[in-house]
Amino acid sequence: MKAFLKITVYSLILVIIGCKQDYPLPKETRNLNLLVVEGMLNSGPGPTQIRLSRTFNPTDLGSVVPELNAQVVVEGDNNTTSVLTGNTRGEYIHSQLNLNSNQKYRLKIKTSGGKEYISDFVPVQPAPAIDSVHWKRTADEIQFLITTHDPQNKTRYYRWEYDETWEIHSDFISNYKYVNGIVVLRPDPFSIYYCWKSDVSSAIFLGSSAKLSQDIISAQPLHKIPTGTERISVRYSVLVKQYPLTREAHQFWEIMKKNTEQLGTLFDPQPSQLLSNIHSVSDKDEPVIGFVSVGSLTQKRIFITKSQVEPWRYSRPCDERIIPLDSIRFYFPSEAWIPLQEWYSPAGFLAGYTSSTRSCVDCTVRGTPVKPAFW
């Protein structure tokens, strides 16, 4: 999510800079102080999380910093309120909002500096179930697709995100480790052999059935995995999340998608203007980055094993070499090389250890040894 946020903020800042008619900003853009609002008011079971941050330097993607100690309130058009609790990461959370599907809701924000922001009232949108998440194999890649429909023909606009997890195996099993100047048996060789790695989507995936007679999304393309990459070298899982959108929210995300995918350099013409349903109370000309939606989400998880996509030739440049006993002090102390097995001379004497580099032996360099609960 952090990578997606940085890409999003960067592209939208450039849009703001490019759209001088709507947002006249000074020529010096290094001190832009824009509020970024990310998240959705969850009307279904589970927590709601809104992330607030500010961005200052459009040329530095690391300049997005959390907006701390703000007052964040969800307000209904029937005057109900729910207060979100902030943390040190700029995340404001409510464990369960219990929103009324017949009401509209908005977000009210008051920063520690006294600035106030408010979003438009938005209706609650339930998300229809995902019919299927599937994939198709070509010579070059695996393409993931989603199929869904709303039997009541009410949703029409959709957005998807995904969380992906894959299993990692080291190239070698290490039965030994180097401790305090000597090589000793490793208690659990598989503790650094089996790992898992996770990532989240950074691209924007949208779909619409607005021009169709029925609210059906069929085989909508999601992400791709190039053939022969590590993700499906053992086993892979993807959890797809489906969000309903209003027409206005869909327009906002379309602009985001267009800008993040087609953006050239800082000096290229900007393709679209910024839209938002969040406004500064005190300064109507101050742009705010984000769009508040209200609704539930649905999700579906699938798994793929390597055997389902064979041939899948993934390999890493890993060498195995013999380290003589009189040389281990040059290789093992830094853990750049890790002992694997004992190596004996033709005469039957222990003469050294087979070894390989840490990145080829210790999977924790690339992932975590903790198996996910859903695995």
mmCIF file of C-alpha atoms in Angstrom:
data_model
loop_
_atom_site.group_PDB
_atom_site.id
_atom_site.type_symbol
_atom_site.label_atom_id
_atom_site.label_comp_id
_atom_site.label_asym_id
_atom_site.label_seq_id
_atom_site.Cartn_x
_atom_site.Cartn_y
_atom_site.Cartn_z
ATOM 1 C CA MET A 1 0.000 0.000 0.000
ATOM 2 C CA LYS A 2 2.862 2.348 0.769
ATOM 3 C CA ALA A 3 4.287 1.948 -2.740
ATOM 4 C CA PHE A 4 0.848 2.583 -4.242
ATOM 5 C CA LEU A 5 0.383 5.670 -2.062
ATOM 6 C CA LYS A 6 3.712 7.142 -3.172
ATOM 7 C CA ILE A 7 2.928 6.588 -6.851
ATOM 8 C CA THR A 8 -0.550 8.039 -6.409
ATOM 9 C CA VAL A 9 0.605 11.122 -4.539
ATOM 10 C CA TYR A 10 3.395 11.812 -6.999
ATOM 11 C CA SER A 11 1.125 11.608 -10.021
ATOM 12 C CA LEU A 12 -1.583 13.764 -8.475
ATOM 13 C CA ILE A 13 0.858 16.448 -7.370
ATOM 14 C CA LEU A 14 2.002 16.710 -10.958
ATOM 15 C CA VAL A 15 -1.630 16.970 -12.032
ATOM 16 C CA ILE A 16 -2.156 19.832 -9.604
ATOM 17 C CA ILE A 17 0.969 21.579 -10.840
ATOM 18 C CA GLY A 18 -0.169 21.105 -14.435
ATOM 19 C CA CYS A 19 -3.736 22.323 -13.859
ATOM 20 C CA LYS A 20 -2.915 25.946 -13.051
ATOM 21 C CA GLN A 21 -6.355 27.192 -14.024
ATOM 22 C CA ASP A 22 -8.039 25.162 -11.281
ATOM 23 C CA TYR A 23 -5.254 25.188 -8.696
ATOM 24 C CA PRO A 24 -2.984 28.236 -9.097
ATOM 25 C CA LEU A 25 0.159 27.314 -7.163
ATOM 26 C CA PRO A 26 3.390 29.308 -6.773
ATOM 27 C CA LYS A 27 6.264 28.517 -9.088
ATOM 28 C CA GLU A 28 8.255 27.169 -6.148
ATOM 29 C CA THR A 29 6.693 23.745 -5.518
ATOM 30 C CA ARG A 30 9.122 22.325 -2.998
ATOM 31 C CA ASN A 31 6.954 23.302 -0.049
ATOM 32 C CA LEU A 32 3.632 21.875 -1.180
ATOM 33 C CA ASN A 33 1.683 20.955 1.921
ATOM 34 C CA LEU A 34 -1.117 18.791 0.594
ATOM 35 C CA LEU A 35 -3.355 16.598 2.718
ATOM 36 C CA VAL A 36 -3.621 13.035 1.433
ATOM 37 C CA VAL A 37 -6.670 11.020 2.539
ATOM 38 C CA GLU A 38 -6.621 7.303 1.820
ATOM 39 C CA GLY A 39 -9.142 4.656 2.773
ATOM 40 C CA MET A 40 -12.787 3.686 2.722
ATOM 41 C CA LEU A 41 -15.555 3.798 5.312
ATOM 42 C CA ASN A 42 -16.340 0.113 5.759
ATOM 43 C CA SER A 43 -20.044 -0.565 6.210
ATOM 44 C CA GLY A 44 -19.495 -4.317 6.477
ATOM 45 C CA PRO A 45 -17.940 -6.400 9.239
ATOM 46 C CA GLY A 46 -14.434 -5.450 10.233
ATOM 47 C CA PRO A 47 -12.459 -2.291 10.903
ATOM 48 C CA THR A 48 -12.284 0.982 9.018
ATOM 49 C CA GLN A 49 -8.872 2.530 8.468
ATOM 50 C CA ILE A 50 -8.244 6.021 7.107
ATOM 51 C CA ARG A 51 -4.645 7.048 6.479
ATOM 52 C CA LEU A 52 -3.766 10.748 6.592
ATOM 53 C CA SER A 53 -0.490 12.162 5.372
ATOM 54 C CA ARG A 54 1.034 15.249 3.854
ATOM 55 C CA THR A 55 3.390 15.623 0.976
ATOM 56 C CA PHE A 56 5.896 18.408 0.554
ATOM 57 C CA ASN A 57 8.313 17.687 -2.286
ATOM 58 C CA PRO A 58 6.830 16.376 -5.547
ATOM 59 C CA THR A 59 10.263 15.226 -6.750
ATOM 60 C CA ASP A 60 10.875 13.095 -3.654
ATOM 61 C CA LEU A 61 8.579 10.071 -3.324
ATOM 62 C CA GLY A 62 9.770 9.615 0.237
ATOM 63 C CA SER A 63 8.456 13.012 1.306
ATOM 64 C CA VAL A 64 4.973 11.738 2.207
ATOM 65 C CA VAL A 65 4.780 12.030 5.989
ATOM 66 C CA PRO A 66 1.955 10.981 8.342
ATOM 67 C CA GLU A 67 -0.536 13.544 9.589
ATOM 68 C CA LEU A 68 -0.591 12.871 13.331
ATOM 69 C CA ASN A 69 -2.906 13.840 16.188
ATOM 70 C CA ALA A 70 -5.837 14.781 13.988
ATOM 71 C CA GLN A 71 -9.477 14.472 14.990
ATOM 72 C CA VAL A 72 -11.213 12.170 12.508
ATOM 73 C CA VAL A 73 -14.972 11.651 12.727
ATOM 74 C CA VAL A 74 -17.470 9.764 10.577
ATOM 75 C CA GLU A 75 -20.725 11.723 10.461
ATOM 76 C CA GLY A 76 -24.099 10.483 9.197
ATOM 77 C CA ASP A 77 -26.742 12.651 7.585
ATOM 78 C CA ASN A 78 -28.896 11.715 10.600
ATOM 79 C CA ASN A 79 -26.315 13.431 12.883
ATOM 80 C CA THR A 80 -24.742 10.204 14.175
ATOM 81 C CA THR A 81 -20.986 10.340 14.775
ATOM 82 C CA SER A 82 -18.188 7.807 15.194
ATOM 83 C CA VAL A 83 -14.687 8.833 16.265
ATOM 84 C CA LEU A 84 -11.633 7.145 14.755
ATOM 85 C CA THR A 85 -8.529 6.587 16.897
ATOM 86 C CA GLY A 86 -5.127 7.580 15.516
ATOM 87 C CA ASN A 87 -1.722 5.964 15.843
ATOM 88 C CA THR A 88 1.875 7.004 15.181
ATOM 89 C CA ARG A 89 1.666 6.016 11.496
ATOM 90 C CA GLY A 90 -1.075 8.468 10.614
ATOM 91 C CA GLU A 91 -3.698 5.708 10.547
ATOM 92 C CA TYR A 92 -7.106 6.407 12.079
ATOM 93 C CA ILE A 93 -9.066 3.288 12.937
ATOM 94 C CA HIS A 94 -12.503 2.238 14.128
ATOM 95 C CA SER A 95 -13.075 -1.423 14.977
ATOM 96 C CA GLN A 96 -16.658 -1.536 13.642
ATOM 97 C CA LEU A 97 -18.659 1.420 12.329
ATOM 98 C CA ASN A 98 -22.102 -0.264 12.082
ATOM 99 C CA LEU A 99 -23.311 2.064 9.347
ATOM 100 C CA ASN A 100 -26.964 2.241 8.336
ATOM 101 C CA SER A 101 -27.408 1.303 4.678
ATOM 102 C CA ASN A 102 -30.235 3.841 4.357
ATOM 103 C CA GLN A 103 -28.094 6.784 5.461
ATOM 104 C CA LYS A 104 -25.302 8.794 3.854
ATOM 105 C CA TYR A 105 -21.974 9.441 5.537
ATOM 106 C CA ARG A 106 -19.040 11.793 5.319
ATOM 107 C CA LEU A 107 -15.620 12.242 6.891
ATOM 108 C CA LYS A 108 -14.676 15.235 9.031
ATOM 109 C CA ILE A 109 -11.029 15.975 9.776
ATOM 110 C CA LYS A 110 -9.468 18.556 12.060
ATOM 111 C CA THR A 111 -5.681 18.570 12.086
ATOM 112 C CA SER A 112 -3.479 19.357 15.061
ATOM 113 C CA GLY A 113 -2.706 22.645 13.327
ATOM 114 C CA GLY A 114 -6.376 23.619 13.376
ATOM 115 C CA LYS A 115 -7.187 23.071 9.699
ATOM 116 C CA GLU A 116 -10.579 21.495 8.966
ATOM 117 C CA TYR A 117 -11.584 19.301 6.051
ATOM 118 C CA ILE A 118 -14.880 17.677 5.170
ATOM 119 C CA SER A 119 -15.995 15.228 2.508
ATOM 120 C CA ASP A 120 -19.291 15.123 0.653
ATOM 121 C CA PHE A 121 -22.057 12.875 1.958
ATOM 122 C CA VAL A 122 -21.852 9.515 0.175
ATOM 123 C CA PRO A 123 -24.427 6.681 0.120
ATOM 124 C CA VAL A 124 -23.573 3.251 1.495
ATOM 125 C CA GLN A 125 -22.820 0.742 -1.256
ATOM 126 C CA PRO A 126 -22.828 -3.004 -0.547
ATOM 127 C CA ALA A 127 -20.359 -5.027 -2.602
ATOM 128 C CA PRO A 128 -21.704 -8.016 -4.540
ATOM 129 C CA ALA A 129 -19.951 -11.349 -4.181
ATOM 130 C CA ILE A 130 -17.040 -12.252 -6.448
ATOM 131 C CA ASP A 131 -18.073 -15.084 -8.751
ATOM 132 C CA SER A 132 -14.559 -16.249 -9.561
ATOM 133 C CA VAL A 133 -10.906 -15.318 -9.691
ATOM 134 C CA HIS A 134 -9.185 -17.344 -12.377
ATOM 135 C CA TRP A 135 -6.122 -17.289 -14.596
ATOM 136 C CA LYS A 136 -4.930 -18.242 -18.040
ATOM 137 C CA ARG A 137 -1.440 -19.276 -19.092
ATOM 138 C CA THR A 138 0.417 -18.080 -22.175
ATOM 139 C CA ALA A 139 4.000 -18.682 -23.198
ATOM 140 C CA ASP A 140 5.097 -15.406 -21.608
ATOM 141 C CA GLU A 141 2.905 -14.901 -18.557
ATOM 142 C CA ILE A 142 -0.011 -15.806 -16.356
ATOM 143 C CA GLN A 143 -2.945 -13.407 -16.606
ATOM 144 C CA PHE A 144 -5.338 -13.192 -13.650
ATOM 145 C CA LEU A 145 -8.992 -12.336 -14.289
ATOM 146 C CA ILE A 146 -12.080 -11.667 -12.212
ATOM 147 C CA THR A 147 -15.758 -12.316 -12.900
ATOM 148 C CA THR A 148 -18.532 -10.782 -10.823
ATOM 149 C CA HIS A 149 -22.100 -9.576 -11.126
ATOM 150 C CA ASP A 150 -24.776 -7.719 -9.203
ATOM 151 C CA PRO A 151 -28.172 -9.433 -9.670
ATOM 152 C CA GLN A 152 -29.873 -6.187 -8.601
ATOM 153 C CA ASN A 153 -28.020 -4.176 -11.288
ATOM 154 C CA LYS A 154 -27.084 -1.481 -8.756
ATOM 155 C CA THR A 155 -23.300 -1.520 -8.468
ATOM 156 C CA ARG A 156 -22.097 -0.864 -12.030
ATOM 157 C CA TYR A 157 -18.693 0.545 -10.991
ATOM 158 C CA TYR A 158 -15.933 -1.549 -9.413
ATOM 159 C CA ARG A 159 -12.384 -1.319 -8.132
ATOM 160 C CA TRP A 160 -10.086 -4.192 -7.175
ATOM 161 C CA GLU A 161 -6.967 -4.606 -5.078
ATOM 162 C CA TYR A 162 -5.046 -7.742 -4.241
ATOM 163 C CA ASP A 163 -2.676 -9.161 -1.649
ATOM 164 C CA GLU A 164 -0.301 -11.827 -2.914
ATOM 165 C CA THR A 165 1.803 -14.375 -1.031
ATOM 166 C CA TRP A 166 4.203 -16.967 -2.350
ATOM 167 C CA GLU A 167 6.335 -19.721 -0.876
ATOM 168 C CA ILE A 168 10.116 -19.520 -1.159
ATOM 169 C CA HIS A 169 12.593 -22.400 -0.948
ATOM 170 C CA SER A 170 16.318 -21.908 -0.565
ATOM 171 C CA ASP A 171 18.573 -23.424 -3.206
ATOM 172 C CA PHE A 172 20.482 -25.463 -0.613
ATOM 173 C CA ILE A 173 19.810 -27.006 2.798
ATOM 174 C CA SER A 174 22.301 -25.974 5.459
ATOM 175 C CA ASN A 175 22.944 -28.494 8.249
ATOM 176 C CA TYR A 176 25.639 -26.352 9.852
ATOM 177 C CA LYS A 177 26.261 -22.838 11.033
ATOM 178 C CA TYR A 178 29.278 -20.857 12.183
ATOM 179 C CA VAL A 179 29.169 -19.751 15.840
ATOM 180 C CA ASN A 180 31.998 -18.196 17.863
ATOM 181 C CA GLY A 181 34.718 -19.363 15.548
ATOM 182 C CA ILE A 182 33.571 -22.950 15.052
ATOM 183 C CA VAL A 183 31.167 -24.823 12.792
ATOM 184 C CA VAL A 184 28.311 -26.480 14.698
ATOM 185 C CA LEU A 185 25.177 -28.398 13.773
ATOM 186 C CA ARG A 186 22.184 -26.250 12.888
ATOM 187 C CA PRO A 187 19.265 -27.265 15.190
ATOM 188 C CA ASP A 188 16.608 -26.815 12.501
ATOM 189 C CA PRO A 189 17.959 -26.732 8.931
ATOM 190 C CA PHE A 190 14.505 -26.033 7.529
ATOM 191 C CA SER A 191 14.090 -22.820 9.552
ATOM 192 C CA ILE A 192 15.984 -21.007 6.799
ATOM 193 C CA TYR A 193 14.836 -23.235 3.927
ATOM 194 C CA TYR A 194 11.055 -22.583 3.912
ATOM 195 C CA CYS A 195 9.874 -18.968 3.760
ATOM 196 C CA TRP A 196 6.986 -16.870 2.502
ATOM 197 C CA LYS A 197 6.882 -13.451 0.954
ATOM 198 C CA SER A 198 3.946 -11.064 0.516
ATOM 199 C CA ASP A 199 3.184 -7.977 -1.504
ATOM 200 C CA VAL A 200 0.210 -5.736 -2.259
ATOM 201 C CA SER A 201 -1.076 -4.308 -5.508
ATOM 202 C CA SER A 202 0.269 -0.967 -6.648
ATOM 203 C CA ALA A 203 -1.614 -0.666 -9.948
ATOM 204 C CA ILE A 204 -5.232 0.489 -10.228
ATOM 205 C CA PHE A 205 -7.810 -2.013 -11.498
ATOM 206 C CA LEU A 206 -11.237 -0.716 -12.493
ATOM 207 C CA GLY A 207 -14.297 -2.100 -14.217
ATOM 208 C CA SER A 208 -17.715 -0.840 -15.238
ATOM 209 C CA SER A 209 -20.910 -2.353 -16.602
ATOM 210 C CA ALA A 210 -22.602 1.043 -16.976
ATOM 211 C CA LYS A 211 -23.020 0.581 -20.732
ATOM 212 C CA LEU A 212 -24.424 -2.939 -20.424
ATOM 213 C CA SER A 213 -28.028 -3.986 -19.863
ATOM 214 C CA GLN A 214 -26.961 -6.237 -16.966
ATOM 215 C CA ASP A 215 -24.477 -5.551 -14.186
ATOM 216 C CA ILE A 216 -21.966 -8.230 -15.174
ATOM 217 C CA ILE A 217 -18.177 -8.045 -15.240
ATOM 218 C CA SER A 218 -16.800 -11.054 -17.101
ATOM 219 C CA ALA A 219 -13.119 -12.065 -17.163
ATOM 220 C CA GLN A 220 -11.865 -8.578 -16.294
ATOM 221 C CA PRO A 221 -8.023 -8.576 -16.465
ATOM 222 C CA LEU A 222 -6.141 -8.014 -13.225
ATOM 223 C CA HIS A 223 -2.390 -8.440 -12.754
ATOM 224 C CA LYS A 224 0.113 -10.596 -14.620
ATOM 225 C CA ILE A 225 3.034 -12.762 -13.536
ATOM 226 C CA PRO A 226 5.833 -13.244 -16.080
ATOM 227 C CA THR A 227 6.769 -16.843 -16.831
ATOM 228 C CA GLY A 228 9.704 -18.237 -14.880
ATOM 229 C CA THR A 229 9.632 -15.814 -11.938
ATOM 230 C CA GLU A 230 9.974 -16.765 -8.280
ATOM 231 C CA ARG A 231 6.336 -16.127 -7.391
ATOM 232 C CA ILE A 232 5.160 -19.516 -8.680
ATOM 233 C CA SER A 233 8.412 -21.430 -8.158
ATOM 234 C CA VAL A 234 6.633 -23.389 -5.366
ATOM 235 C CA ARG A 235 3.130 -22.167 -4.486
ATOM 236 C CA TYR A 236 1.340 -18.856 -4.938
ATOM 237 C CA SER A 237 -1.793 -17.288 -3.471
ATOM 238 C CA VAL A 238 -3.694 -14.130 -4.310
ATOM 239 C CA LEU A 239 -6.487 -12.532 -2.284
ATOM 240 C CA VAL A 240 -8.579 -10.244 -4.485
ATOM 241 C CA LYS A 241 -10.623 -7.494 -2.819
ATOM 242 C CA GLN A 242 -13.638 -5.978 -4.567
ATOM 243 C CA TYR A 243 -14.922 -2.473 -3.818
ATOM 244 C CA PRO A 244 -18.138 -0.903 -5.175
ATOM 245 C CA LEU A 245 -17.844 2.667 -6.426
ATOM 246 C CA THR A 246 -20.162 5.522 -7.236
ATOM 247 C CA ARG A 247 -19.885 7.032 -10.703
ATOM 248 C CA GLU A 248 -17.992 9.995 -9.240
ATOM 249 C CA ALA A 249 -15.564 7.748 -7.368
ATOM 250 C CA HIS A 250 -14.995 5.750 -10.537
ATOM 251 C CA GLN A 251 -14.152 8.961 -12.395
ATOM 252 C CA PHE A 252 -11.644 9.858 -9.672
ATOM 253 C CA TRP A 253 -9.943 6.472 -9.887
ATOM 254 C CA GLU A 254 -9.924 6.619 -13.684
ATOM 255 C CA ILE A 255 -7.951 9.855 -13.480
ATOM 256 C CA MET A 256 -5.602 8.266 -10.981
ATOM 257 C CA LYS A 257 -5.113 5.287 -13.266
ATOM 258 C CA LYS A 258 -4.558 7.448 -16.319
ATOM 259 C CA ASN A 259 -1.997 9.625 -14.589
ATOM 260 C CA THR A 260 -0.032 6.808 -12.969
ATOM 261 C CA GLU A 261 0.110 4.742 -16.161
ATOM 262 C CA GLN A 262 0.612 7.462 -18.773
ATOM 263 C CA LEU A 263 2.610 10.019 -16.819
ATOM 264 C CA GLY A 264 5.863 10.975 -18.498
ATOM 265 C CA THR A 265 8.305 13.479 -17.082
ATOM 266 C CA LEU A 266 7.647 16.489 -14.894
ATOM 267 C CA PHE A 267 7.546 18.689 -17.986
ATOM 268 C CA ASP A 268 5.060 16.618 -19.993
ATOM 269 C CA PRO A 269 1.488 17.918 -20.371
ATOM 270 C CA GLN A 270 -0.732 16.556 -17.637
ATOM 271 C CA PRO A 271 -3.477 14.285 -19.019
ATOM 272 C CA SER A 272 -6.288 14.966 -16.579
ATOM 273 C CA GLN A 273 -7.489 17.221 -13.816
ATOM 274 C CA LEU A 274 -7.725 16.280 -10.181
ATOM 275 C CA LEU A 275 -11.137 15.395 -8.759
ATOM 276 C CA SER A 276 -11.881 14.933 -5.066
ATOM 277 C CA ASN A 277 -14.902 14.857 -2.786
ATOM 278 C CA ILE A 278 -12.852 16.169 0.151
ATOM 279 C CA HIS A 279 -12.630 19.912 0.701
ATOM 280 C CA SER A 280 -10.848 22.383 2.932
ATOM 281 C CA VAL A 281 -13.358 24.273 5.071
ATOM 282 C CA SER A 282 -11.244 27.418 5.408
ATOM 283 C CA ASP A 283 -9.609 27.546 1.963
ATOM 284 C CA LYS A 284 -11.750 26.406 -0.946
ATOM 285 C CA ASP A 285 -8.774 26.723 -3.314
ATOM 286 C CA GLU A 286 -6.655 24.269 -1.330
ATOM 287 C CA PRO A 287 -6.526 20.918 -3.157
ATOM 288 C CA VAL A 288 -6.930 17.692 -1.189
ATOM 289 C CA ILE A 289 -5.775 14.353 -2.553
ATOM 290 C CA GLY A 290 -8.229 11.497 -2.054
ATOM 291 C CA PHE A 291 -11.808 10.352 -2.461
ATOM 292 C CA VAL A 292 -13.936 9.014 0.394
ATOM 293 C CA SER A 293 -16.184 6.063 -0.439
ATOM 294 C CA VAL A 294 -18.620 4.244 1.833
ATOM 295 C CA GLY A 295 -19.461 0.576 1.457
ATOM 296 C CA SER A 296 -18.565 -3.016 2.102
ATOM 297 C CA LEU A 297 -16.007 -5.155 0.346
ATOM 298 C CA THR A 298 -15.954 -8.757 -0.770
ATOM 299 C CA GLN A 299 -12.917 -10.903 -1.362
ATOM 300 C CA LYS A 300 -11.815 -14.244 -2.759
ATOM 301 C CA ARG A 301 -8.550 -16.187 -2.459
ATOM 302 C CA ILE A 302 -7.089 -18.714 -4.873
ATOM 303 C CA PHE A 303 -3.892 -20.797 -4.937
ATOM 304 C CA ILE A 304 -1.605 -21.915 -7.757
ATOM 305 C CA THR A 305 1.119 -24.554 -7.423
ATOM 306 C CA LYS A 306 4.073 -24.938 -9.733
ATOM 307 C CA SER A 307 2.755 -28.269 -11.014
ATOM 308 C CA GLN A 308 -0.288 -26.464 -12.457
ATOM 309 C CA VAL A 309 1.822 -24.229 -14.696
ATOM 310 C CA GLU A 310 4.671 -26.527 -15.771
ATOM 311 C CA PRO A 311 7.029 -25.983 -17.413
ATOM 312 C CA TRP A 312 8.009 -23.165 -15.036
ATOM 313 C CA ARG A 313 11.780 -22.773 -15.127
ATOM 314 C CA TYR A 314 12.918 -20.519 -12.323
ATOM 315 C CA SER A 315 16.565 -20.503 -11.313
ATOM 316 C CA ARG A 316 18.982 -18.295 -9.416
ATOM 317 C CA PRO A 317 22.738 -17.876 -9.978
ATOM 318 C CA CYS A 318 23.785 -19.966 -6.974
ATOM 319 C CA ASP A 319 27.220 -21.599 -6.747
ATOM 320 C CA GLU A 320 28.344 -24.299 -4.358
ATOM 321 C CA ARG A 321 31.998 -24.479 -3.399
ATOM 322 C CA ILE A 322 34.221 -26.334 -0.957
ATOM 323 C CA ILE A 323 35.758 -24.280 1.847
ATOM 324 C CA PRO A 324 38.853 -26.027 3.343
ATOM 325 C CA LEU A 325 39.178 -26.048 7.129
ATOM 326 C CA ASP A 326 42.069 -23.593 7.057
ATOM 327 C CA SER A 327 39.946 -21.087 5.064
ATOM 328 C CA ILE A 328 36.655 -21.055 6.916
ATOM 329 C CA ARG A 329 37.759 -18.038 8.986
ATOM 330 C CA PHE A 330 37.821 -16.021 5.753
ATOM 331 C CA TYR A 331 34.337 -17.055 4.586
ATOM 332 C CA PHE A 332 31.999 -17.851 7.467
ATOM 333 C CA PRO A 333 32.364 -15.087 10.124
ATOM 334 C CA SER A 334 30.593 -12.446 7.996
ATOM 335 C CA GLU A 335 27.843 -14.931 7.009
ATOM 336 C CA ALA A 336 28.362 -13.956 3.388
ATOM 337 C CA TRP A 337 28.966 -17.699 2.913
ATOM 338 C CA ILE A 338 27.128 -20.351 4.929
ATOM 339 C CA PRO A 339 28.306 -23.943 5.536
ATOM 340 C CA LEU A 340 26.085 -26.659 4.083
ATOM 341 C CA GLN A 341 27.519 -30.156 4.597
ATOM 342 C CA GLU A 342 30.750 -31.709 5.810
ATOM 343 C CA TRP A 343 33.290 -32.508 3.104
ATOM 344 C CA TYR A 344 35.723 -35.381 3.538
ATOM 345 C CA SER A 345 39.029 -36.053 1.809
ATOM 346 C CA PRO A 346 39.585 -39.294 -0.154
ATOM 347 C CA ALA A 347 41.371 -40.596 2.942
ATOM 348 C CA GLY A 348 38.205 -40.138 5.020
ATOM 349 C CA PHE A 349 39.250 -37.084 7.049
ATOM 350 C CA LEU A 350 37.079 -34.006 7.526
ATOM 351 C CA ALA A 351 38.704 -31.520 5.184
ATOM 352 C CA GLY A 352 36.153 -28.718 4.982
ATOM 353 C CA TYR A 353 32.548 -27.832 4.261
ATOM 354 C CA THR A 354 30.479 -27.307 1.174
ATOM 355 C CA SER A 355 29.100 -23.782 1.147
ATOM 356 C CA SER A 356 27.085 -21.222 -0.766
ATOM 357 C CA THR A 357 26.212 -17.557 -0.431
ATOM 358 C CA ARG A 358 23.697 -16.449 2.156
ATOM 359 C CA SER A 359 21.127 -15.324 -0.401
ATOM 360 C CA CYS A 360 21.085 -18.874 -1.810
ATOM 361 C CA VAL A 361 20.947 -20.644 1.570
ATOM 362 C CA ASP A 362 18.989 -18.404 3.949
ATOM 363 C CA CYS A 363 15.484 -17.692 2.666
ATOM 364 C CA THR A 364 14.899 -15.131 5.429
ATOM 365 C CA VAL A 365 16.963 -12.738 3.317
ATOM 366 C CA ARG A 366 13.954 -12.534 0.981
ATOM 367 C CA GLY A 367 11.003 -13.557 3.145
ATOM 368 C CA THR A 368 9.726 -14.642 6.545
ATOM 369 C CA PRO A 369 9.942 -18.164 8.024
ATOM 370 C CA VAL A 370 6.497 -17.718 9.600
ATOM 371 C CA LYS A 371 3.888 -19.637 7.623
ATOM 372 C CA PRO A 372 0.718 -17.578 6.969
ATOM 373 C CA ALA A 373 -2.388 -18.754 8.795
ATOM 374 C CA PHE A 374 -4.218 -19.365 5.496
ATOM 375 C CA TRP A 375 -1.418 -21.512 4.004
#
